[in-house]
Amino acid sequence: MGTSVQVSPLCGVYNENPLAYLVSIDGFNFLLDCGWNDLFDPSLLEPLSRVASTVDAVLLSHPDTLHLGALPYAMKQLGLSAPVYATEPVHRLGLLTMYDQYLSRKQVSDFDLFTLDDIDSAFQNVIRLTYSQNYHLSGKGEGIVIAPHVAGHMLGGSIWKITKDGEEVVYAVDYNHRKERHLNGTVLQSFVRPAVLITDAYNALYTNQTQSHHRDTEFLDTISKHLEVGGNVLLPVDTAGRVLELLLILEQHWSQRAFSFPIYFLTYVSSSTIDYVKSFLEWMSDSISKSFETSRDNAFLLRHVTLLINKADLDNAPPGPKVVLASMASLEAGFARDIFVEWANDPRNLVLFTETGQFGTLARMLQSAPSPKFVKVTMSKRVPLAGEELIAYEEEQNRLKREEALRASLVKEEETKVSHGPDDNSSEPMVIDTKTTHDVVGSHGPAYKDILIDGFVPPSSSVAPMFPFYDNTADWDEYGEVINPDDYVIKDEDMDRGAMHAGGDVDGRLDEATASLMLDTRPSKVISNELIVTVSCSLVKMDYEGRSDGRSIKSTIAHVSPLKLVLVHATAEATEHLKQHCLNSICPHVYAPKIEETIDVTSDLCAYKVQLSEKLMSNVIFKKLGDSEVAWVDSEVGKTESEKRCLQPMASAAAPHKPVLVGDLKMQDFKQFLASKGVQVEFAGGGALRCGEYVTLRKVGPTGQKGGASGPQQILIEGPLCEDYYKIRDYLYSQFYLL
Amino acid sequence: MATSLKRREQQPMSREGDQLIVTPLGAGNEVGRSCVYMSFRGKTILFDCGINPAYSGMAALPYFDEIDPSTIDVLLITHFHLDHAASLPYFLEKTTFKGRVFMTHATKAIYKLLLTDYVKVSKVSVEDMLFDEHDINKSMDKIEVIDFHQTVEVNGIKFWCYTAGHVLGAAMFMVDIAGVRILYTGDYSREEDRHLRAAELPQFSPDICIIESTSGVQLHQSRHIREKRFTDVIHSTVAQGGRVLIPAFALGRAQELLLILDEYWANHPDLHNIPIYYASPLAKKCMAVYQTYILSMNDRIRNQFANSNPFVFKHISALNSIDDFRDVGPSVVMASPGGLQSGFSRQLFDIWCSDKRNACIIPGYMVEGTLAKTIINEPKEVTLMNGLTAPLNMQVHYISFSAHADYAQTSTFLKELMPPNIILVHGEANEMMRLKQKLFTEFPDGNTRIMNPKNCESVEMYFNSEKMAKTIGRLAEKTPDVGDSVSGILVKKGFAYQIMAPDDLHVFSQLSTATVTQRITIPFSGAFGVITHRLGKIFESVESSTDEETGLPALKVHERVTVKQESEKHISLQWSSDPISDMVSDSIVALVLNISREVPKIVAEEEVAVKSEEENGKKVEKVIYALLVSLFGDVKLGENGKLVISVDGNVAHLDKESGDVEGEHEGLKERVRVAFHRIQSAVKPIPLSAE
């Protein structure tokens, strides 16, 4: 029997909500993506919270909020503890995206869903894979192999192939078949006939993708038009995903035109983003790595873009027209929101959206047609406490501190009681002693602290009050006290001291200003006020989402032609549209489950394994067809020494089988072939091929769809009895193998 | 010798299975020009493509003439060093090679710079030039990149690579052909250093491990001690006002040494006034590569990278040529070439060698015949470039940073992997022999074969590759028991086999089946009844019916071919193509044509058809005999009417009635049986139904 496969969406079906799907393969639960959106509404994650603890592995596909935003929260609050698998860029850029999200939120609200530490710990245990790396799971997932493959869309973006016993489950969302400046196109087309394909229908209804060349010209024209009249251009972008493509376009254009207008890239993590991206060349398009190999030009050494990490730097920048790329793309938070509010009322300015805003966000509202004239915006900012508030706050803090100290001392007493109970193993103090000689700032034993801080504390277990006494019971031999050599070993770190002070912040690399912001513990509060913003600036939207459009989605799916297809992440309309299309022309098993609806996509494919005996194989003559070889076998089942099923030659003559013609006849190719043999040949009406004077050849029956998912071909050759007929029949036979 | 004898004894027993050949074309019992050829089940792989830096021209190449370059499927380059990659432009551009080449990203980026530099500095005559810059640029287009752990499949050969330590981008390749795994380590080091990760331990144990043996049975000092010796020598020399020369190859280990020096200087402010130079424009160019491929390095560098790029040195400056160098007071200079053969390092050596305050540190493995190798033994005098001799007064220190696995690393590595076959390459002959002996003592159970073939000497191994097939689709609806028959199409892709029913072919593979329907019209103006009558005399089954549309009569002959009357003057034949139907239709066509032409001949044929059974039987026997003679040659009539067939002294007896064959030789028996079956089915009338 085949491998059992169940799919149940947790979020992001029949709408554009973030992505999270649970796929169970023979009982091993994969969480495919763990997304959230810019509104950070915990109710979205309810389905996830119910299953989080049963998840065995998390696979992430893209480094943006929609694909991994809920990871820190789920790890902290929902009991998700499975290992996470992602490519190196998804891990790194995903981490930076989450930092940026947190810092932008913290600036304007009392954001408490997760903290920077939660982000760090969530990303700490990500297992990083490279493209096409077959990673064999162990333990519960024994026998399952996972591998990320190029998805396009974002740097490091992956489609995941999960294989068990030769059966493939492919998870491909937000892929892009088109090659871009910094990314290669997806390799999804190279997967043929997987058992299950889980894919999105996001763009199924969107087919209006202009040629990238025209789009770029329009994009740059729009920007320069506004700059030339003295306006500013704001591009609300994501933190580390699609923005990279935009940066390259601008950078390239600026160096060609020698523009002097400044470009600013403003996020809380912009400089570290670009630093990391510079070292991710292996993950980018062939042309970028080629240009580096031959001329050592790193495409992300940006000469025209200034990286900024706080708004003050932008405000201090010389006045005059400028281009600013700032996060978040949704305008719900981040620098982009502030800048939008500042610039919206000047008609010379331009706000250029490069992607469809998330549902229910300010960006989406502004993108609606006709664009709104006024928008109501709640602006918040964090201000330090002052005056009475500050005093009140400090008092409160002091009170808390006192309580804390009181509690701590009580706990300590308890500990002391326990650690000096009657059956105390008294070699312990000795260990502490040796440690302290090496580790000056290290922790002293809890009991010592008691003495230093609280002075004399009578252990309640003692009969009479006394100072704590530790009996030195170290072992002695004829050479003196027995020492533990480990205590005196000079650690490796000591040699590497030059480097070690770098190791403090292993996971996240934060810019200095950001770090100070992070460490800023000055008491502060958030104040909000509502503004009515007059939108008089130009609003333009262009498609730089980097996803395949509807037509390509259809042809890609047709080419992959999975045995079973699961559709997710799209509006109800788009899902239904693609479902109908696929049912009609690609495969009979198309599913579009609802949230928390579990569908069983276990393949009804029967299969068993047999060994092919040498004796049988020596009689088989293969014929080569494309990249595979075919032959007919008649055999008998036997057993090998190791009791495995084995195919042996037939003892008696096999019953003759119905001959099979194998091959794929393309009328166009066959026409050329005939022409090369000197046969007069032309297409007559209705797809028929006229060969010579009398003979016609046509394909009949249901003509196959694109992609070869069709049944057997039916070819009809007809003509009067003549020499030509037999000649052409021979040519036709030569296109096939007869088995 | 003992081993090779043993091998010969084993061979006949292990003959079953497919032969795997490994032949070093270079680096067999020598260091330099790494190139190992491997072939198994029709797939051919070449590992590395180096030169011997001690020679020039053709003499430096591996023995490419031993092989046919056009048959090679894949060429894998482990790292950028000249002895592993420098004959690549020659091999790609000047031979018939048409396979695919793979190396890692970092290797490819440095490969170009390094070889361009190599072409420029090697002062050989134009005829001796193996390739020029143009060839290198052209080769860049053919080289494909592979990332660590990425699995690539070419013609059924699967391969991926692991980190090897040694230098930036160095890889160990694991190749999987039909389930047999071969690990080629290239140069590797299991010790993590300042910037590189240690070589990984592969997840799977290989069947064959082709491993370097540069260090032989030597044991390295621990890295910290070596670093301390290195920095101590330098510190004391410059403190006494001396100059330090470090002749080193521009790339690879040099970067490690620079990292050590930069860090040491940072920690010793008293040294800040003493300059450090690296005198290599090549190293300077390659810094960009080191600054980029941080991901290929270890965590330490990655963490440092979080603060500032460690390859942006603070205390070290670059020198373009000796003219820019002002030799005033103490300094530390790292210069290439490492062997002190010529160039900047040699120029400095000539100036500094007679002053006993100065020091020269040889930081790695030196090839025999170079000056660097000579001065390790501290001779009294050396010959300068201008031919004069000078006293060698400067101190010479040999502190190896060469990042080749030492004996301890090699043996633990092999013990973890436990490969049944170990092939030693890339080592000086004596060292290799010692290593082999010592490894023998480590694997005393005798299950491990250790070989050290010379150049062009092939190692043959046999692998019983089980061929497993997956039966899928309709054919697998019922799992068969022993004795059941399984018939279907066997599809082979790479080394994977699938058996399926013809109707499932398009479902599980990219192939499709076709049916060809043929319809021909024949002029015939006689009565349709005549045809019916005649056909009935020849064919076992002729069914009459009427065409539903036209109401004209139709016949189905032999359940295959439909004969229809189309009009007064034409009949049509329609059938679905296969050899038997084609034959039936041909005979119908002949019959129909003959009806309208020569009536008498049909009568004659009828007479023939009424021949007696006995005569028929005789004729059949004659045909069988004649066919067997044409197949086997010596066929005689033996006792009991059995046929005696002898081929090459083997005899088989064939019973014509039952088809049973008796004889000693299995193969002959099988052949005779099959042949007899086929002859019989050819002589007999066509069975009515093919199903």
mmCIF file of C-alpha atoms in Angstrom, chain B residues 397-662:
data_model
loop_
_atom_site.group_PDB
_atom_site.id
_atom_site.type_symbol
_atom_site.label_atom_id
_atom_site.label_comp_id
_atom_site.label_asym_id
_atom_site.label_seq_id
_atom_site.Cartn_x
_atom_site.Cartn_y
_atom_site.Cartn_z
ATOM 1 C CA HIS B 397 61.756 27.088 10.742
ATOM 2 C CA TYR B 398 59.367 24.509 9.415
ATOM 3 C CA ILE B 399 55.955 24.904 10.975
ATOM 4 C CA SER B 400 53.331 23.051 9.017
ATOM 5 C CA PHE B 401 49.957 24.681 8.545
ATOM 6 C CA SER B 402 49.217 22.609 5.508
ATOM 7 C CA ALA B 403 45.761 21.362 6.589
ATOM 8 C CA HIS B 404 46.162 17.811 5.404
ATOM 9 C CA ALA B 405 44.788 15.140 7.684
ATOM 10 C CA ASP B 406 47.499 13.531 9.785
ATOM 11 C CA TYR B 407 47.636 9.883 10.731
ATOM 12 C CA ALA B 408 45.399 10.239 13.764
ATOM 13 C CA GLN B 409 42.754 12.036 11.741
ATOM 14 C CA THR B 410 42.964 9.616 8.840
ATOM 15 C CA SER B 411 42.626 6.525 10.966
ATOM 16 C CA THR B 412 39.731 7.858 13.036
ATOM 17 C CA PHE B 413 38.027 9.063 9.900
ATOM 18 C CA LEU B 414 38.341 5.636 8.316
ATOM 19 C CA LYS B 415 37.296 3.863 11.477
ATOM 20 C CA GLU B 416 34.140 5.925 11.666
ATOM 21 C CA LEU B 417 33.322 5.234 8.046
ATOM 22 C CA MET B 418 34.514 1.626 7.919
ATOM 23 C CA PRO B 419 34.689 1.453 4.143
ATOM 24 C CA PRO B 420 35.348 -2.102 2.886
ATOM 25 C CA ASN B 421 37.760 -0.743 0.271
ATOM 26 C CA ILE B 422 40.340 1.956 0.850
ATOM 27 C CA ILE B 423 42.398 3.370 -1.982
ATOM 28 C CA LEU B 424 45.318 5.584 -1.053
ATOM 29 C CA VAL B 425 46.311 8.369 -3.420
ATOM 30 C CA HIS B 426 48.151 11.687 -3.247
ATOM 31 C CA GLY B 427 51.129 10.712 -1.159
ATOM 32 C CA GLU B 428 54.820 10.168 -1.583
ATOM 33 C CA ALA B 429 55.454 6.443 -2.286
ATOM 34 C CA ASN B 430 57.335 5.594 0.937
ATOM 35 C CA GLU B 431 54.993 7.550 3.150
ATOM 36 C CA MET B 432 52.079 5.820 1.522
ATOM 37 C CA MET B 433 53.563 2.386 2.066
ATOM 38 C CA ARG B 434 54.113 3.130 5.730
ATOM 39 C CA LEU B 435 50.571 4.423 6.050
ATOM 40 C CA LYS B 436 49.248 1.314 4.387
ATOM 41 C CA GLN B 437 51.147 -0.967 6.746
ATOM 42 C CA LYS B 438 49.985 0.933 9.757
ATOM 43 C CA LEU B 439 46.379 0.984 8.611
ATOM 44 C CA PHE B 440 46.550 -2.773 8.151
ATOM 45 C CA THR B 441 47.215 -3.125 11.843
ATOM 46 C CA GLU B 442 44.205 -0.940 12.547
ATOM 47 C CA PHE B 443 41.865 -3.095 10.500
ATOM 48 C CA PRO B 444 43.085 -6.566 11.342
ATOM 49 C CA ASP B 445 39.854 -8.429 10.691
ATOM 50 C CA GLY B 446 40.672 -8.710 6.996
ATOM 51 C CA ASN B 447 37.366 -7.297 5.799
ATOM 52 C CA THR B 448 39.034 -4.148 4.640
ATOM 53 C CA ARG B 449 41.114 -4.012 1.518
ATOM 54 C CA ILE B 450 43.697 -1.264 1.385
ATOM 55 C CA MET B 451 45.247 -0.486 -1.953
ATOM 56 C CA ASN B 452 47.776 2.005 -3.213
ATOM 57 C CA PRO B 453 47.815 1.733 -6.994
ATOM 58 C CA LYS B 454 50.540 3.398 -9.020
ATOM 59 C CA ASN B 455 49.643 5.754 -11.818
ATOM 60 C CA CYS B 456 47.711 3.954 -14.571
ATOM 61 C CA GLU B 457 47.460 0.814 -12.462
ATOM 62 C CA SER B 458 43.825 -0.206 -12.236
ATOM 63 C CA VAL B 459 42.146 -1.481 -9.130
ATOM 64 C CA GLU B 460 39.260 -3.790 -9.951
ATOM 65 C CA MET B 461 36.403 -4.511 -7.626
ATOM 66 C CA TYR B 462 33.180 -6.353 -8.067
ATOM 67 C CA PHE B 463 29.870 -5.287 -6.692
ATOM 68 C CA ASN B 464 26.812 -7.363 -6.548
ATOM 69 C CA SER B 465 24.357 -4.758 -7.459
ATOM 70 C CA GLU B 466 20.902 -5.976 -6.758
ATOM 71 C CA LYS B 467 18.532 -4.638 -9.311
ATOM 72 C CA MET B 468 15.302 -3.762 -7.621
ATOM 73 C CA ALA B 469 12.223 -2.912 -9.572
ATOM 74 C CA LYS B 470 9.000 -1.384 -8.424
ATOM 75 C CA THR B 471 5.873 -2.834 -9.894
ATOM 76 C CA ILE B 472 3.194 -0.184 -9.916
ATOM 77 C CA GLY B 473 -0.283 0.593 -11.058
ATOM 78 C CA ARG B 474 -2.710 -1.945 -12.406
ATOM 79 C CA LEU B 475 -0.052 -4.586 -12.555
ATOM 80 C CA ALA B 476 0.407 -4.359 -8.808
ATOM 81 C CA GLU B 477 -3.228 -4.522 -7.788
ATOM 82 C CA LYS B 478 -2.577 -7.993 -6.516
ATOM 83 C CA THR B 479 0.709 -8.896 -4.912
ATOM 84 C CA PRO B 480 1.778 -12.088 -6.633
ATOM 85 C CA ASP B 481 2.834 -15.331 -4.961
ATOM 86 C CA VAL B 482 5.703 -17.519 -5.943
ATOM 87 C CA GLY B 483 5.068 -19.057 -9.331
ATOM 88 C CA ASP B 484 2.719 -16.363 -10.590
ATOM 89 C CA SER B 485 3.754 -14.657 -13.750
ATOM 90 C CA VAL B 486 4.367 -10.954 -14.144
ATOM 91 C CA SER B 487 4.398 -9.413 -17.591
ATOM 92 C CA GLY B 488 4.597 -5.793 -18.440
ATOM 93 C CA ILE B 489 6.762 -2.993 -19.632
ATOM 94 C CA LEU B 490 10.031 -2.562 -17.802
ATOM 95 C CA VAL B 491 11.073 1.084 -17.714
ATOM 96 C CA LYS B 492 14.599 1.950 -16.713
ATOM 97 C CA LYS B 493 15.459 5.497 -15.793
ATOM 98 C CA GLY B 494 18.901 6.069 -14.440
ATOM 99 C CA PHE B 495 19.292 3.010 -12.284
ATOM 100 C CA ALA B 496 15.692 2.824 -11.185
ATOM 101 C CA TYR B 497 13.419 0.179 -12.648
ATOM 102 C CA GLN B 498 9.655 0.153 -12.816
ATOM 103 C CA ILE B 499 7.358 -2.487 -14.198
ATOM 104 C CA MET B 500 3.917 -1.431 -15.306
ATOM 105 C CA ALA B 501 1.030 -2.354 -17.531
ATOM 106 C CA PRO B 502 1.118 -0.734 -20.983
ATOM 107 C CA ASP B 503 -2.015 1.253 -20.185
ATOM 108 C CA ASP B 504 -0.299 2.821 -17.180
ATOM 109 C CA LEU B 505 2.776 3.888 -19.087
ATOM 110 C CA HIS B 506 1.618 7.458 -19.557
ATOM 111 C CA VAL B 507 0.609 7.729 -15.920
ATOM 112 C CA PHE B 508 3.916 6.782 -14.358
ATOM 113 C CA SER B 509 6.424 7.858 -16.941
ATOM 114 C CA GLN B 510 6.811 10.573 -19.479
ATOM 115 C CA LEU B 511 6.421 8.024 -22.244
ATOM 116 C CA SER B 512 3.182 7.217 -23.934
ATOM 117 C CA THR B 513 1.762 4.412 -25.944
ATOM 118 C CA ALA B 514 0.023 4.686 -29.258
ATOM 119 C CA THR B 515 -2.357 2.710 -31.359
ATOM 120 C CA VAL B 516 -2.147 3.081 -35.091
ATOM 121 C CA THR B 517 -5.304 2.359 -36.994
ATOM 122 C CA GLN B 518 -4.863 1.627 -40.645
ATOM 123 C CA ARG B 519 -7.453 1.889 -43.368
ATOM 124 C CA ILE B 520 -6.732 1.081 -46.953
ATOM 125 C CA THR B 521 -9.044 0.921 -49.860
ATOM 126 C CA ILE B 522 -8.620 -1.661 -52.587
ATOM 127 C CA PRO B 523 -10.323 -1.613 -55.942
ATOM 128 C CA PHE B 524 -12.615 -4.619 -56.249
ATOM 129 C CA SER B 525 -15.592 -4.884 -58.496
ATOM 130 C CA GLY B 526 -16.643 -8.469 -58.014
ATOM 131 C CA ALA B 527 -19.275 -9.806 -55.712
ATOM 132 C CA PHE B 528 -18.554 -9.424 -51.971
ATOM 133 C CA GLY B 529 -19.726 -12.959 -51.450
ATOM 134 C CA VAL B 530 -16.692 -14.263 -53.325
ATOM 135 C CA ILE B 531 -14.380 -12.650 -50.815
ATOM 136 C CA THR B 532 -16.350 -14.073 -47.945
ATOM 137 C CA HIS B 533 -16.098 -17.503 -49.454
ATOM 138 C CA ARG B 534 -12.389 -17.349 -50.198
ATOM 139 C CA LEU B 535 -11.459 -15.924 -46.836
ATOM 140 C CA GLY B 536 -13.458 -18.606 -45.140
ATOM 141 C CA LYS B 537 -11.274 -21.194 -46.803
ATOM 142 C CA ILE B 538 -8.061 -19.746 -45.465
ATOM 143 C CA PHE B 539 -8.822 -18.215 -42.091
ATOM 144 C CA GLU B 540 -10.206 -19.949 -39.085
ATOM 145 C CA SER B 541 -12.576 -17.170 -38.214
ATOM 146 C CA VAL B 542 -14.538 -14.992 -40.530
ATOM 147 C CA GLU B 543 -17.577 -13.247 -39.082
ATOM 148 C CA SER B 544 -20.154 -11.600 -41.278
ATOM 149 C CA SER B 545 -22.073 -8.529 -40.305
ATOM 150 C CA THR B 546 -23.525 -5.453 -41.885
ATOM 151 C CA ASP B 547 -22.263 -1.981 -41.485
ATOM 152 C CA GLU B 548 -24.778 -0.020 -39.473
ATOM 153 C CA GLU B 549 -24.454 3.234 -41.360
ATOM 154 C CA THR B 550 -24.332 2.133 -44.954
ATOM 155 C CA GLY B 551 -26.072 -1.192 -44.661
ATOM 156 C CA LEU B 552 -23.341 -2.759 -46.757
ATOM 157 C CA PRO B 553 -21.840 -6.120 -45.790
ATOM 158 C CA ALA B 554 -18.698 -6.310 -43.649
ATOM 159 C CA LEU B 555 -16.436 -9.108 -42.460
ATOM 160 C CA LYS B 556 -14.190 -9.470 -39.444
ATOM 161 C CA VAL B 557 -11.289 -11.723 -40.339
ATOM 162 C CA HIS B 558 -9.282 -13.506 -37.666
ATOM 163 C CA GLU B 559 -10.884 -11.188 -35.135
ATOM 164 C CA ARG B 560 -8.526 -8.493 -36.276
ATOM 165 C CA VAL B 561 -9.179 -7.082 -39.662
ATOM 166 C CA THR B 562 -12.463 -5.637 -40.809
ATOM 167 C CA VAL B 563 -13.194 -5.923 -44.505
ATOM 168 C CA LYS B 564 -15.973 -3.669 -45.712
ATOM 169 C CA GLN B 565 -17.583 -2.996 -49.004
ATOM 170 C CA GLU B 566 -17.338 0.730 -49.567
ATOM 171 C CA SER B 567 -18.909 1.024 -52.966
ATOM 172 C CA GLU B 568 -19.441 -0.930 -56.114
ATOM 173 C CA LYS B 569 -15.808 -0.627 -57.005
ATOM 174 C CA HIS B 570 -13.964 -0.540 -53.694
ATOM 175 C CA ILE B 571 -13.603 -2.466 -50.535
ATOM 176 C CA SER B 572 -11.782 -1.217 -47.480
ATOM 177 C CA LEU B 573 -9.664 -2.942 -44.868
ATOM 178 C CA GLN B 574 -9.342 -1.546 -41.384
ATOM 179 C CA TRP B 575 -7.238 -2.825 -38.522
ATOM 180 C CA SER B 576 -5.146 -1.776 -35.635
ATOM 181 C CA SER B 577 -1.443 -2.150 -36.244
ATOM 182 C CA ASP B 578 0.583 -4.963 -34.835
ATOM 183 C CA PRO B 579 2.770 -7.487 -36.616
ATOM 184 C CA ILE B 580 0.166 -10.256 -36.817
ATOM 185 C CA SER B 581 -2.641 -8.021 -37.990
ATOM 186 C CA ASP B 582 -0.331 -6.493 -40.562
ATOM 187 C CA MET B 583 0.405 -9.975 -41.827
ATOM 188 C CA VAL B 584 -3.243 -10.985 -41.926
ATOM 189 C CA SER B 585 -4.144 -7.835 -43.768
ATOM 190 C CA ASP B 586 -1.345 -8.412 -46.262
ATOM 191 C CA SER B 587 -2.634 -11.860 -47.045
ATOM 192 C CA ILE B 588 -6.168 -10.523 -47.434
ATOM 193 C CA VAL B 589 -4.884 -7.867 -49.809
ATOM 194 C CA ALA B 590 -3.032 -10.523 -51.815
ATOM 195 C CA LEU B 591 -6.126 -12.675 -51.915
ATOM 196 C CA VAL B 592 -8.426 -9.864 -53.006
ATOM 197 C CA LEU B 593 -6.040 -8.767 -55.726
ATOM 198 C CA ASN B 594 -5.719 -12.309 -56.989
ATOM 199 C CA ILE B 595 -9.474 -12.820 -57.153
ATOM 200 C CA SER B 596 -9.751 -10.019 -59.625
ATOM 201 C CA ARG B 597 -6.728 -11.115 -61.642
ATOM 202 C CA GLU B 598 -5.953 -14.798 -61.949
ATOM 203 C CA VAL B 599 -8.609 -17.210 -60.928
ATOM 204 C CA PRO B 600 -6.655 -20.368 -61.690
ATOM 205 C CA LYS B 601 -3.848 -19.654 -59.246
ATOM 206 C CA ILE B 602 -6.235 -19.681 -56.358
ATOM 207 C CA VAL B 603 -7.269 -23.139 -57.335
ATOM 208 C CA ALA B 604 -3.639 -24.193 -57.274
ATOM 209 C CA GLU B 605 -3.257 -22.756 -53.826
ATOM 210 C CA GLU B 606 -6.294 -24.645 -52.782
ATOM 211 C CA GLU B 607 -4.646 -27.842 -53.885
ATOM 212 C CA VAL B 608 -1.615 -27.054 -51.811
ATOM 213 C CA ALA B 609 -3.804 -26.456 -48.818
ATOM 214 C CA VAL B 610 -5.335 -29.902 -49.083
ATOM 215 C CA LYS B 611 -2.011 -31.675 -48.619
ATOM 216 C CA SER B 612 -2.113 -34.596 -46.294
ATOM 217 C CA GLU B 613 -1.395 -34.207 -42.619
ATOM 218 C CA GLU B 614 1.581 -36.509 -42.842
ATOM 219 C CA GLU B 615 3.298 -34.491 -45.514
ATOM 220 C CA ASN B 616 2.697 -31.376 -43.451
ATOM 221 C CA GLY B 617 4.336 -32.906 -40.440
ATOM 222 C CA LYS B 618 7.426 -33.838 -42.430
ATOM 223 C CA LYS B 619 7.694 -30.364 -43.785
ATOM 224 C CA VAL B 620 7.518 -28.891 -40.304
ATOM 225 C CA GLU B 621 10.272 -31.196 -39.107
ATOM 226 C CA LYS B 622 12.474 -30.216 -41.993
ATOM 227 C CA VAL B 623 11.991 -26.547 -41.270
ATOM 228 C CA ILE B 624 12.761 -27.021 -37.594
ATOM 229 C CA TYR B 625 15.899 -28.942 -38.410
ATOM 230 C CA ALA B 626 17.081 -26.382 -40.923
ATOM 231 C CA LEU B 627 16.529 -23.518 -38.519
ATOM 232 C CA LEU B 628 18.327 -25.264 -35.682
ATOM 233 C CA VAL B 629 21.286 -25.958 -37.960
ATOM 234 C CA SER B 630 21.411 -22.338 -38.949
ATOM 235 C CA LEU B 631 21.458 -21.371 -35.267
ATOM 236 C CA PHE B 632 23.720 -23.962 -33.694
ATOM 237 C CA GLY B 633 25.660 -25.508 -36.574
ATOM 238 C CA ASP B 634 26.217 -29.058 -35.400
ATOM 239 C CA VAL B 635 22.800 -30.755 -35.131
ATOM 240 C CA LYS B 636 22.444 -34.504 -35.564
ATOM 241 C CA LEU B 637 19.575 -36.918 -35.274
ATOM 242 C CA GLY B 638 20.160 -39.070 -32.227
ATOM 243 C CA GLU B 639 18.386 -41.941 -30.460
ATOM 244 C CA ASN B 640 14.622 -41.966 -29.899
ATOM 245 C CA GLY B 641 14.221 -39.286 -32.496
ATOM 246 C CA LYS B 642 15.992 -36.761 -30.280
ATOM 247 C CA LEU B 643 18.134 -34.099 -31.810
ATOM 248 C CA VAL B 644 21.722 -33.882 -30.584
ATOM 249 C CA ILE B 645 23.083 -30.364 -30.592
ATOM 250 C CA SER B 646 26.740 -29.757 -29.784
ATOM 251 C CA VAL B 647 28.396 -26.387 -29.375
ATOM 252 C CA ASP B 648 32.013 -25.983 -28.225
ATOM 253 C CA GLY B 649 32.077 -29.505 -26.797
ATOM 254 C CA ASN B 650 28.854 -29.045 -24.849
ATOM 255 C CA VAL B 651 26.013 -31.325 -25.848
ATOM 256 C CA ALA B 652 22.271 -30.922 -25.480
ATOM 257 C CA HIS B 653 19.542 -33.412 -26.360
ATOM 258 C CA LEU B 654 16.280 -32.010 -27.636
ATOM 259 C CA ASP B 655 13.065 -33.944 -27.586
ATOM 260 C CA LYS B 656 11.118 -32.644 -30.558
ATOM 261 C CA GLU B 657 7.749 -33.792 -29.277
ATOM 262 C CA SER B 658 7.759 -32.291 -25.789
ATOM 263 C CA GLY B 659 10.338 -29.584 -26.251
ATOM 264 C CA ASP B 660 12.364 -30.919 -23.301
ATOM 265 C CA VAL B 661 16.098 -30.355 -23.378
ATOM 266 C CA GLU B 662 18.690 -32.389 -21.533
#
